[in-house]
Coordinates of C-alpha atoms and ligand atoms in Angstrom, one line a residue:
X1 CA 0.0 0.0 0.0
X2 CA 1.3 3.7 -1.2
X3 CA 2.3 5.1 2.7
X4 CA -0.2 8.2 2.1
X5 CA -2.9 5.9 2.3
X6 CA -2.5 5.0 5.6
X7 CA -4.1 8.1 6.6
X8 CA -7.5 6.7 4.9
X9 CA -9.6 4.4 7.2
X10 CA -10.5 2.5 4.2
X11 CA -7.4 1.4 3.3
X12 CA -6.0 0.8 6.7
X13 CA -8.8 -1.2 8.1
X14 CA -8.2 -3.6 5.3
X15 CA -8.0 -6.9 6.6
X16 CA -6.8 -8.9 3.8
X17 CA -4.9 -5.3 2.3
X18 CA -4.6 -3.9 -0.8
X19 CA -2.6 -6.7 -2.6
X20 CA 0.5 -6.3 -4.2
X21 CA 0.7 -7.2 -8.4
X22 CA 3.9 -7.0 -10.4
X23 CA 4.4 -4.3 -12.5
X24 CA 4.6 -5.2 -16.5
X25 CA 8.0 -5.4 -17.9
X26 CA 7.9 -7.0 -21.1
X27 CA 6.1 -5.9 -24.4
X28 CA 3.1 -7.2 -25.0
X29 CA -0.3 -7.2 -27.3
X30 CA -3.5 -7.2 -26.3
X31 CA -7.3 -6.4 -27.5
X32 CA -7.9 -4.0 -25.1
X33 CA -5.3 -1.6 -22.8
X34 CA -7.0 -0.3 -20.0
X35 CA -5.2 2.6 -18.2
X36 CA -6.2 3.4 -14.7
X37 CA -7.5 0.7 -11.6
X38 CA -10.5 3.4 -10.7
X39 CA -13.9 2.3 -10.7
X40 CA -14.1 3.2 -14.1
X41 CA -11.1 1.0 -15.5
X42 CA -12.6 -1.9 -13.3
X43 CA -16.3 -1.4 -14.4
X44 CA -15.3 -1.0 -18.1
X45 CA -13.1 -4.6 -17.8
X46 CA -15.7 -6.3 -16.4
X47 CA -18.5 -5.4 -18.5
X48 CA -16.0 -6.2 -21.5
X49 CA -15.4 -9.3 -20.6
X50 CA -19.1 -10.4 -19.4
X51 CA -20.4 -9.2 -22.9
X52 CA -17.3 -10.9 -24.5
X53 CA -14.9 -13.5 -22.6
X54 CA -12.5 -14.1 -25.3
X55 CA -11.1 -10.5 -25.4
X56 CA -7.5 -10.1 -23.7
X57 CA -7.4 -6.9 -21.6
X58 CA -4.7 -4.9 -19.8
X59 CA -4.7 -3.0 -17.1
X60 CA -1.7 -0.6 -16.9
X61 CA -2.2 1.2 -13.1
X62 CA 0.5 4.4 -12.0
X63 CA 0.2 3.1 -8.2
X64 CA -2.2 0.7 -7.2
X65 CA -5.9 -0.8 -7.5
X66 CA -8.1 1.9 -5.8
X67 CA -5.0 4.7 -5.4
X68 CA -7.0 7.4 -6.8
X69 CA -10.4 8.6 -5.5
X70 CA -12.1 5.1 -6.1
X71 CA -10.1 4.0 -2.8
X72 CA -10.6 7.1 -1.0
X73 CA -14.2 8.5 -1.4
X74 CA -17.1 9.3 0.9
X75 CA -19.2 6.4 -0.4
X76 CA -21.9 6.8 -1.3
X77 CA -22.7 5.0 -4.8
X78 CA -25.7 7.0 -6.2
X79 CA -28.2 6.3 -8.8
X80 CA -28.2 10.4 -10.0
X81 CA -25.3 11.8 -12.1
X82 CA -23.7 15.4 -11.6
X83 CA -25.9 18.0 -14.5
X84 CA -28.7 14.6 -15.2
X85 CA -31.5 17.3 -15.2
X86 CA -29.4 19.4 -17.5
X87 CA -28.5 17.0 -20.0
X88 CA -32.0 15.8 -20.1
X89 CA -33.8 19.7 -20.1
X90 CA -34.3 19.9 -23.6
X91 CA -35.2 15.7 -24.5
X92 CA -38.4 14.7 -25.5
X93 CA -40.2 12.5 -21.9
X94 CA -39.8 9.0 -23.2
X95 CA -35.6 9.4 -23.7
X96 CA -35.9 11.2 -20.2
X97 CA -38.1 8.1 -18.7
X98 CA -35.1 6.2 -20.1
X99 CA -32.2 8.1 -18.9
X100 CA -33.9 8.1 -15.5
X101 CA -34.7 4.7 -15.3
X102 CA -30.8 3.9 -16.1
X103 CA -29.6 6.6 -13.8
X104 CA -31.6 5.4 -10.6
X105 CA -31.2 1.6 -10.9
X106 CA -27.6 1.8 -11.1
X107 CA -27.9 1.0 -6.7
X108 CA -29.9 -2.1 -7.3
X109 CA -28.3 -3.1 -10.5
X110 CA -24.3 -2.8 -8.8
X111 CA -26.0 -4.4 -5.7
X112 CA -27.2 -7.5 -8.1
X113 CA -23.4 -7.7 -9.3
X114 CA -21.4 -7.5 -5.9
X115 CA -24.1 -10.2 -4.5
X116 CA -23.3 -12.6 -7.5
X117 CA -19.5 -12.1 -7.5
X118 CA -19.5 -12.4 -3.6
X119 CA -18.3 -8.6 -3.3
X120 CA -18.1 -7.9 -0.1
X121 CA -18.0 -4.3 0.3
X122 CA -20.3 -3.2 3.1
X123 CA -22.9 -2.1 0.4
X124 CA -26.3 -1.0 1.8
X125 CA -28.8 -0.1 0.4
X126 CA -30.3 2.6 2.7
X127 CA -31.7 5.8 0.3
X128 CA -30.4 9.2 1.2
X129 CA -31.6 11.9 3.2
X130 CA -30.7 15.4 1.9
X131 CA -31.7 17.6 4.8
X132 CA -32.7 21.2 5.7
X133 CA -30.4 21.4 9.1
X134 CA -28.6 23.7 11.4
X135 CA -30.1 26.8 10.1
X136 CA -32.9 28.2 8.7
X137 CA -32.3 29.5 5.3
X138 CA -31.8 25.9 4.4
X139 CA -35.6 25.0 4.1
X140 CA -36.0 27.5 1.0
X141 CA -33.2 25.8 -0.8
X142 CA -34.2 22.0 0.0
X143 CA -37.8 23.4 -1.6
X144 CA -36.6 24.5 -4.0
X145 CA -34.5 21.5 -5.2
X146 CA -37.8 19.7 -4.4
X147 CA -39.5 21.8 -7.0
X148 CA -37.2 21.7 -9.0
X149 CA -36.6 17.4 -9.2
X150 CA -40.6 17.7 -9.9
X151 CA -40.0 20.0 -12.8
X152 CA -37.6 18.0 -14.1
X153 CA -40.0 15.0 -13.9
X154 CA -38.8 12.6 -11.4
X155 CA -41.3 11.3 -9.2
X156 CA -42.6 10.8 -5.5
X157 CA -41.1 7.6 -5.2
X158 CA -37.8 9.3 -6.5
X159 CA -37.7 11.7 -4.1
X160 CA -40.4 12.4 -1.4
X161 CA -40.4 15.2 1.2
X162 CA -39.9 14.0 4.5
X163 CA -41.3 16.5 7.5
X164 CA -39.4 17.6 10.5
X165 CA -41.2 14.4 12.6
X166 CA -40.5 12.3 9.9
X167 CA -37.1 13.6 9.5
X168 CA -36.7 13.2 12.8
X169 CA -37.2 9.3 12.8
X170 CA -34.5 8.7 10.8
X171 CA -31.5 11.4 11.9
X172 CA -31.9 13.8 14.3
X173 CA -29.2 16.4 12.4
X174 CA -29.2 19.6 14.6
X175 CA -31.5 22.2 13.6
X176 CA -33.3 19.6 10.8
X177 CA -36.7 21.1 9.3
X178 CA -37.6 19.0 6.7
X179 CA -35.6 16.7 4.4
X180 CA -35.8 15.5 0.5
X181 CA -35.4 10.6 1.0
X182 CA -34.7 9.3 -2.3
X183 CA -34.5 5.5 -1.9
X184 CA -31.4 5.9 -5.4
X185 CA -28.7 5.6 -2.9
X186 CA -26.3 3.2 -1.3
X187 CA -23.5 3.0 1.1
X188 CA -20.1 1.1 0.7
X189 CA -16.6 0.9 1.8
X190 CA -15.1 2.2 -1.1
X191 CA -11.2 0.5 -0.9
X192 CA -13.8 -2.8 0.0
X193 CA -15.6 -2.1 -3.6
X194 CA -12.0 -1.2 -5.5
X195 CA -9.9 -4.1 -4.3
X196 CA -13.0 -6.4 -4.2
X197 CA -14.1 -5.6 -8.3
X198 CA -10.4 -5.7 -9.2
X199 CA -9.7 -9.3 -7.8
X200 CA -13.1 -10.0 -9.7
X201 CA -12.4 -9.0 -12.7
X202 CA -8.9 -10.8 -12.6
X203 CA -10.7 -14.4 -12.2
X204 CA -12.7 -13.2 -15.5
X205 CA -8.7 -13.3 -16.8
X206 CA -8.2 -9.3 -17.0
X207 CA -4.6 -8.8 -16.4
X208 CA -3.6 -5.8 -13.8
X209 CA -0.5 -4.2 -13.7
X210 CA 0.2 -1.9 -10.9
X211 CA 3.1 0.3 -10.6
X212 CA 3.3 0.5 -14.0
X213 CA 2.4 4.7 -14.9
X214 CA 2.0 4.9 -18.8
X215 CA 4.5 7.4 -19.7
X216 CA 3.8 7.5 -23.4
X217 CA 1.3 6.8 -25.9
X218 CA 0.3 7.2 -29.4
X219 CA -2.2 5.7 -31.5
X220 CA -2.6 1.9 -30.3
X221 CA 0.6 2.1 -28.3
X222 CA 1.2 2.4 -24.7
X223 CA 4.8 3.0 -23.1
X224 CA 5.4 2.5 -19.1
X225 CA 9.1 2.8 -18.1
X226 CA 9.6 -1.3 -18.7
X227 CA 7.0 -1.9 -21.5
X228 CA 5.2 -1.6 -24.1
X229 CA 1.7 -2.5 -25.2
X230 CA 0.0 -2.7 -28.5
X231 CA -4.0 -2.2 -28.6
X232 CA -6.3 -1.3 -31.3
X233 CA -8.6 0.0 -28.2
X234 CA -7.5 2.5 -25.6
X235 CA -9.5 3.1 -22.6
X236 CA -8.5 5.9 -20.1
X237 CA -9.9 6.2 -17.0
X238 CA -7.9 9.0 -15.1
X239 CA -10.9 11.0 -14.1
X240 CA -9.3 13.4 -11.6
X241 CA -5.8 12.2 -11.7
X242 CA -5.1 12.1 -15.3
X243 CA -3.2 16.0 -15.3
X244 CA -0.2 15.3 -16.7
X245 CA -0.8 12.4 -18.7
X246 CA -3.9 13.6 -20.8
X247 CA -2.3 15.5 -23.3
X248 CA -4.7 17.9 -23.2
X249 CA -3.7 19.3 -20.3
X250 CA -0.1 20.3 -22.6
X251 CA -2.3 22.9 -24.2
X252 CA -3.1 24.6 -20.4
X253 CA -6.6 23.9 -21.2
X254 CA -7.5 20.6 -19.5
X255 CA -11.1 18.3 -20.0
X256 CA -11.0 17.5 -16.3
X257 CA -10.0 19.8 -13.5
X258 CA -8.5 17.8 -11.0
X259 CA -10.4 19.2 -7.3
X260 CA -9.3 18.1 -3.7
X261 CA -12.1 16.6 -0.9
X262 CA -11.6 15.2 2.3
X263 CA -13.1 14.0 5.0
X264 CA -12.6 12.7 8.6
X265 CA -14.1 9.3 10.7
X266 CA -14.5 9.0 14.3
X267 CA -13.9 6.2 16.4
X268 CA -16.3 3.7 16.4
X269 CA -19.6 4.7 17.9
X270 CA -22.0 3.5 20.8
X271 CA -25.2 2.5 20.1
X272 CA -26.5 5.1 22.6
X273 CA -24.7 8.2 20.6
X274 CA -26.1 5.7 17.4
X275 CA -29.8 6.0 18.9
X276 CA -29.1 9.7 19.4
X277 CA -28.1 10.3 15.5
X278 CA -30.0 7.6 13.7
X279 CA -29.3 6.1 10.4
X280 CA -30.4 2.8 11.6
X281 CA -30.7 1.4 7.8
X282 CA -27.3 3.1 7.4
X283 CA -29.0 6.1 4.9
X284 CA -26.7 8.7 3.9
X285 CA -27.0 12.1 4.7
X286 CA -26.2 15.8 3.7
X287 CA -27.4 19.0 4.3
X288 CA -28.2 22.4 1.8
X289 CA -24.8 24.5 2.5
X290 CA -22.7 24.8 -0.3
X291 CA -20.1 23.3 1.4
X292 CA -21.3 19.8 0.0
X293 CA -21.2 18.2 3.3
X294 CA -21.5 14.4 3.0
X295 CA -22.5 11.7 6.0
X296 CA -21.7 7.9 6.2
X297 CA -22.7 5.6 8.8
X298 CA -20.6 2.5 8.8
X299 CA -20.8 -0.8 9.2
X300 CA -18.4 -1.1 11.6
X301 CA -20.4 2.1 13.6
X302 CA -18.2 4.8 12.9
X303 CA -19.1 8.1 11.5
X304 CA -17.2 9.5 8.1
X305 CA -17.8 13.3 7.6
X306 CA -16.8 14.7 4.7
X307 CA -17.2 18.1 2.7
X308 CA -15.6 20.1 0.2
X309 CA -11.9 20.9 -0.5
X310 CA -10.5 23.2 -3.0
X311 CA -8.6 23.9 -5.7
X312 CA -4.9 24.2 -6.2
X313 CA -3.2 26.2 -8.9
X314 CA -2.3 24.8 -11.7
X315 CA -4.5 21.7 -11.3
X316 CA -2.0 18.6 -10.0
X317 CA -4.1 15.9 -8.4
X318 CA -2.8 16.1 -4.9
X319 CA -2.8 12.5 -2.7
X320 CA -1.0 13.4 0.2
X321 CA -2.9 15.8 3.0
X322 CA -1.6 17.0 6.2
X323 CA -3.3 15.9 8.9
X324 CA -2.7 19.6 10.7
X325 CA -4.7 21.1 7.3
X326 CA -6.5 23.3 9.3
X327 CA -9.6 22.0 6.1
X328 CA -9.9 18.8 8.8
X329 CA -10.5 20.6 11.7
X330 CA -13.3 22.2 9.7
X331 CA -14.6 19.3 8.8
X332 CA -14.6 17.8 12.6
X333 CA -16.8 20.8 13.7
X334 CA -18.6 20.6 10.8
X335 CA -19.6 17.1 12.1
X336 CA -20.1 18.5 15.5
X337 CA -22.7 20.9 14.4
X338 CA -24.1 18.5 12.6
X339 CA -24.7 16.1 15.5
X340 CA -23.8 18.0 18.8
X341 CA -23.8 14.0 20.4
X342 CA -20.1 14.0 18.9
X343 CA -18.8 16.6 21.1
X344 CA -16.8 13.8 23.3
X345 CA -16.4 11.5 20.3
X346 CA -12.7 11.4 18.8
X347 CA -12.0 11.4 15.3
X348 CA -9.4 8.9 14.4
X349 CA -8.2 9.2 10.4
X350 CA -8.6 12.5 8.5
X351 CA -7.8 12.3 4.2
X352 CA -8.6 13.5 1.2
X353 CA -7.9 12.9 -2.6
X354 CA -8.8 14.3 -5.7
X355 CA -11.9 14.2 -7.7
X356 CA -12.1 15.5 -11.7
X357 CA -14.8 18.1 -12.9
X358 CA -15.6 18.3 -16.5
X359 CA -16.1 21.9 -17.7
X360 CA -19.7 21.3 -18.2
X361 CA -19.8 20.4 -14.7
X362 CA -21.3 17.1 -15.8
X363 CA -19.4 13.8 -16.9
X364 CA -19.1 12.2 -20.0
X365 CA -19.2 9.2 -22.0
X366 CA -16.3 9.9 -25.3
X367 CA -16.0 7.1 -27.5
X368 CA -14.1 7.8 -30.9
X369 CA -14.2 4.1 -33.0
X370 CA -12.0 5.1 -35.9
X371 CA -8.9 5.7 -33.4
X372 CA -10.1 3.4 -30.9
X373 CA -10.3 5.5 -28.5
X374 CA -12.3 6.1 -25.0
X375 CA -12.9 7.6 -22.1
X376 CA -15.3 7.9 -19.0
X377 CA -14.7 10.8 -16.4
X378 CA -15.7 14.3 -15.0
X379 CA -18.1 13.0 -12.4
X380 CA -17.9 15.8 -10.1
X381 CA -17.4 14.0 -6.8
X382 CA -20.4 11.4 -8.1
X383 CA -18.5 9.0 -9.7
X384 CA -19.0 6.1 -7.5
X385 CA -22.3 5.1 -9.3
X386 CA -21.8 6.4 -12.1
X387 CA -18.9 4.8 -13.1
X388 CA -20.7 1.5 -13.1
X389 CA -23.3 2.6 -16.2
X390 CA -20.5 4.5 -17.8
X391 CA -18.2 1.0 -17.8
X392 CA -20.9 -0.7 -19.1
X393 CA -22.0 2.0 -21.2
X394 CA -18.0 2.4 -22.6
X395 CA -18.1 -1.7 -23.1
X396 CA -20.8 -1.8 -25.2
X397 CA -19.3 0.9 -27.2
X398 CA -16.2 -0.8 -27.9
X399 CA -18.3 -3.9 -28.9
X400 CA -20.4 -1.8 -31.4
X401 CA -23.6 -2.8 -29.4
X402 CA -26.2 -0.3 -29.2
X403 CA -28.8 0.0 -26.4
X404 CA -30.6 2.1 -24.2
X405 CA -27.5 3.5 -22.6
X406 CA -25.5 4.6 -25.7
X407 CA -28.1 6.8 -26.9
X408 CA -27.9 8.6 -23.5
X409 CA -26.9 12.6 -23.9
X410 CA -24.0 12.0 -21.9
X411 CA -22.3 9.7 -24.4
X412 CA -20.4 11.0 -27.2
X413 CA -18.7 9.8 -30.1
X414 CA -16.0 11.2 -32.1
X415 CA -12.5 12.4 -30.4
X416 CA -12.3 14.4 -27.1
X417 CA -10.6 17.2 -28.7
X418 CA -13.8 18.2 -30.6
X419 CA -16.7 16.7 -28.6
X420 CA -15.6 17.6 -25.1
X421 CA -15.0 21.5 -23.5
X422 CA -11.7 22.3 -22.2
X423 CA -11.0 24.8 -19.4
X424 CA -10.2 28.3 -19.5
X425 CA -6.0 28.6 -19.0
X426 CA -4.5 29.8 -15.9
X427 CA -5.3 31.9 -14.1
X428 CA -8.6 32.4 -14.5
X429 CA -9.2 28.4 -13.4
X430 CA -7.9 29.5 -10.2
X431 CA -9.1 32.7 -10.1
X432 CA -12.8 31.3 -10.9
X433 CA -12.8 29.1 -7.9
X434 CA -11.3 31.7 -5.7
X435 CA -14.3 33.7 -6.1
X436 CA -16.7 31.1 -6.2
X437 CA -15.5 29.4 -2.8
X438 CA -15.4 33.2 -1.6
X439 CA -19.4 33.7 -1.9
X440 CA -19.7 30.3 -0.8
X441 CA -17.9 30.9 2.7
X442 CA -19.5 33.9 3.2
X443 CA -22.8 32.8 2.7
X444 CA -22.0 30.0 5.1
X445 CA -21.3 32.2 8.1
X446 CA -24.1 34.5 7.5
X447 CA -26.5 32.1 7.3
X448 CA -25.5 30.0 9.7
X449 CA -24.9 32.7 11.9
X450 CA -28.2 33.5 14.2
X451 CA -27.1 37.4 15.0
X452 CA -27.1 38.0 11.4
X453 CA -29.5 40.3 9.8
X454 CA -32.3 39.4 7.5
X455 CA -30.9 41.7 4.8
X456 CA -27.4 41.0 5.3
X457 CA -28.4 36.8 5.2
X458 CA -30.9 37.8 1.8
X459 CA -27.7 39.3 0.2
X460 CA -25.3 36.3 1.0
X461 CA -28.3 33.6 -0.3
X462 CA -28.9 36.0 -3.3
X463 CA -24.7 36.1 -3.8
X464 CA -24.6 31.9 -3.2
X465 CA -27.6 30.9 -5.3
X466 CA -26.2 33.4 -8.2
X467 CA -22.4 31.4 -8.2
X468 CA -24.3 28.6 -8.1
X469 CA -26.3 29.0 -11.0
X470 CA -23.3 29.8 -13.0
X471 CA -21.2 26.5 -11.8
X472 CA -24.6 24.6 -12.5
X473 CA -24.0 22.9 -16.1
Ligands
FAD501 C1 -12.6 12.7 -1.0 C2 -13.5 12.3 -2.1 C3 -14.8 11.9 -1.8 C4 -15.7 11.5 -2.8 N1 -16.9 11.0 -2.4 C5 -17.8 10.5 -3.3 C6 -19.0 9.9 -3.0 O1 -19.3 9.7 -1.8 N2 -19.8 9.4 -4.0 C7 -19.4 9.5 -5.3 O2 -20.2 9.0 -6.1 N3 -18.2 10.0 -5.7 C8 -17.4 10.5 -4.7 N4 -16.2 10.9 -5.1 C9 -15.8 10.8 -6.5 C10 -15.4 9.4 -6.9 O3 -14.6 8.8 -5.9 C11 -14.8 9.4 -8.3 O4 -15.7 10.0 -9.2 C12 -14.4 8.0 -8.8 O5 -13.8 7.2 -7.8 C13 -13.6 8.1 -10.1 O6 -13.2 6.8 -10.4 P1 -12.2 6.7 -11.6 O7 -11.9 5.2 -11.8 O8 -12.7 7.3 -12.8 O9 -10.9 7.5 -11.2 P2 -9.8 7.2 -10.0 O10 -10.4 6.3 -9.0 O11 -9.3 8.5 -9.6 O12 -8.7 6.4 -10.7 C14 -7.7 6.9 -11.6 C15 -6.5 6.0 -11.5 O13 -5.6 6.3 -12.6 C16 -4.3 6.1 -12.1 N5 -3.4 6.8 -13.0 C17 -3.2 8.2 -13.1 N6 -2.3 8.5 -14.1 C18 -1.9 7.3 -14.6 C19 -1.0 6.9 -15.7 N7 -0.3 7.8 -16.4 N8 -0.8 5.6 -15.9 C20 -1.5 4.6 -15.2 N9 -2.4 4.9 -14.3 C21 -2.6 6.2 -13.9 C22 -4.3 6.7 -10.7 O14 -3.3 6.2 -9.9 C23 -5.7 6.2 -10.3 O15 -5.7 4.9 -9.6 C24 -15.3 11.4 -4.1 C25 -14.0 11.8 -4.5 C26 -13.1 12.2 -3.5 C27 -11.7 12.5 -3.8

């Protein structure tokens, strides 16, 4: 295991650890070169070879299975996508029944899979609970996003308002009013899920390779320091930590910003401080700041908090946090105010990695046949799901099978260079989120302030819904 991971409870509760596989070091050719051991390299093996056994696939992985944000993520595996409504605003209903249908099953339909390949991953099936908590103004923006899932056409069994009471029954969060439950949501241990998929999808007879970074490639051609591999199909699946060797990101002008989260776990709990917080069917939770808080309960009783990090100039996927980052501390009081029950409780790991965001802020499906090249990526921190439909969705592309999914608005075809949007150069990448995370903390503390003014708390929403309109795809 890479050292920086022993800050991640995921990774160091491992019991039977991350596994250790030979890098490659002779020259080889293969159908299919995968590069990256993410969800998304995993997912796309696996459907490969379930839709076709006889293909030989490669997996060429920098560090290890799971080293990027598939091993370190708050985990929740959700059937939504980051900009679904967005991409579907302008369809006609029956491809929007469609898309939903795909987007929301993606829980039961991964569940089905880790049963029947004995994944054990701590997956639950709980829903989620996106709650209006620890201040008022929140109430006016969980309605909102209520009205707004109805406008988009998603249903009462997609997402249902819970009230305070019936909040209430299932997490008392400080301060909670009211609350959207959507039964799309489950819970895992994400390093569980990574290592678990990746010994799967070797005993289909993928071949991974960790340690072995590709350093070079051109068309059908991979180079890592001790090898070389010939494939007529590429796949890359980098998401967030692809800067550097996407050549895009040569230009300055990157597909996928690479963006740092964290988040913290406490010891494990006691069912009394559990009977005081709830989340007895182990539902996720968040609540309406902008600070995209995110709650796990785990199986082994312990609480993981996380919420959003930043973004570094320059745009380097960054794996290695101190645990002094004063970010962490945030997060612990965060948790705190969430569930004041935690004032005693000790937190015992504190990590982060990095996630990618796509300049539509919504992720993509890029498929380009007459190069033989793919991708999958730009998930904006909602990848865990997602990256299941998008493997199978990339699989069936590479096998020139059409269905459902590759007619989905998120899928293109052709090269990324002309179908995707690249970022503006520095600075303005930097600058952007500077300003951005500036409204975002300020609305924070006003509204979560009680001495505030009602003018002064109207100015900060008006300031945080505006940024957020503009970030929203
Ligand atoms: C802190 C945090 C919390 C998150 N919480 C959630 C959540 O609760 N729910 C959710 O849905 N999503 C969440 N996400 C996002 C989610 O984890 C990602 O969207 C998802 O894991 C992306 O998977 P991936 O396989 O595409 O990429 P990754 O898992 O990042 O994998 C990319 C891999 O590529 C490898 N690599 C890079 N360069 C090379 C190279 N040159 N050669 C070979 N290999 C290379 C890396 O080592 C890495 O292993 C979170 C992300 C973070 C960072």
């Amino acid at each position: 295991m890479h050292h920086d991971l022993r800050q991640c409870y995921w990774f160091d509760s491992l019991t039977n650890g991350a596994g250790a596989r030979p890098s490659l070091q002779q020259d080889i050719d293969v159908d299919i070169a995968i590069v990256g051991a993410g969800y998304t390299g995993l997912w796309t093996a696996y459907h490969l070879k379930q839709l076709k056994p006889e293909l030989s696939i490669v997996i060429l992985e920098a560090e290890h299975v799971g080293f990027g944000a598939s091993g370190r993520n708050g985990g929740w595996l959700m059937g939504e996508i980051a900009g679904l409504d967005s991409y579907l605003a302008a369809r006609n209903e029956d491809l929007r029944t469609l898309a939903y249908r795909e987007v929301h099953s993606i829980p039961a339909r991964a569940g089905e899979v880790l049963q029947r390949e004995g994944i054990d991953c701590d997956f639950a099936h709980g829903g989620a609970i996106y709650a209006a908590a620890r201040y008022p103004g929140q109430l006016a923006m969980a309605r909102a996003h209520l009205a707004a899932l109805r406008a988009a056409g998603h249903s009462e069994a997609d997402y249902r308002w819970l009230d305070a009471d019936e909040l209430r029954q299932l997490a008392r969060v400080a301060g909670g009013r009211g609350a959207i439950f959507t039964p799309h949501v489950a819970a895992v241990q994400p390093a569980k899920l990574v290592t678990g998929l990746a010994s799967v999808v070797e005993r289909h007879g993928v071949r991974i390779h960790e340690g072995s970074r590709v350093i070079a490639s051109s068309a059908g051609e991979l180079h890592t320091a001790t090898s070389r591999v010939r494939a007529p199909v590429v796949i890359s699946a980098l998401e967030g930590y692809g800067a550097g060797a996407d050549s895009a990101t040569k230009s300055g002008r990157p597909f996928i910003l690479p963006f740092q989260s964290g988040m913290v776990i406490s010891e494990p709990l006691s069912a009394a401080i559990w009977d005081e917080i709830g989340l007895a069917g182990r539902q996720v939770l968040s609540d309406y700041s902008r600070l995209a808080t995110y709650v796990q309960r785990t199986q082994d009783d312990r609480l993981v908090f996380g919420a959003r990090g930043g973004y570094r100039f320059g745009g380097k996927p960054i794996s290695s946090f101190s645990g002094d980052d004063p970010a962490f501390e945030t997060r612990r009081r965060l948790a705190r105010s969430f569930f004041p029950v935690l004032e005693q409780a000790a937190f015992t790991h504190a990590w982060g990695g990095t996630l990618g965001i796509a300049r539509r802020f919504a992720p993509h499906v890029v498929y380009d046949r007459a190069r033989g090249e793919g991708t999958a990526g730009g998930y904006t921190g909602e990848g865990v799901g997602a990256s299941f439909l998008f493997g199978l969705t990339l699989a069936e592309l590479v096998l020139d099978q059409d269905s459902v999914r590759t007619c989905l608005p998120w899928v293109f075809r052709g090269n990324s260079a002309d179908v995707l949007r690249r970022w503006e150069p520095e600075p303005l990448r930097w600058l952007g989120f500077k300003a951005a995370w500036g409204v975002y903390g300020w609305e924070e503390s006003v509204l979560s302030r009680g001495s505030a003014g009602r003018w002064h708390k109207r100015l900060a929403g008006m300031a945080g819904a505006a940024v957020a309109r503009l970030l929203s795809p």
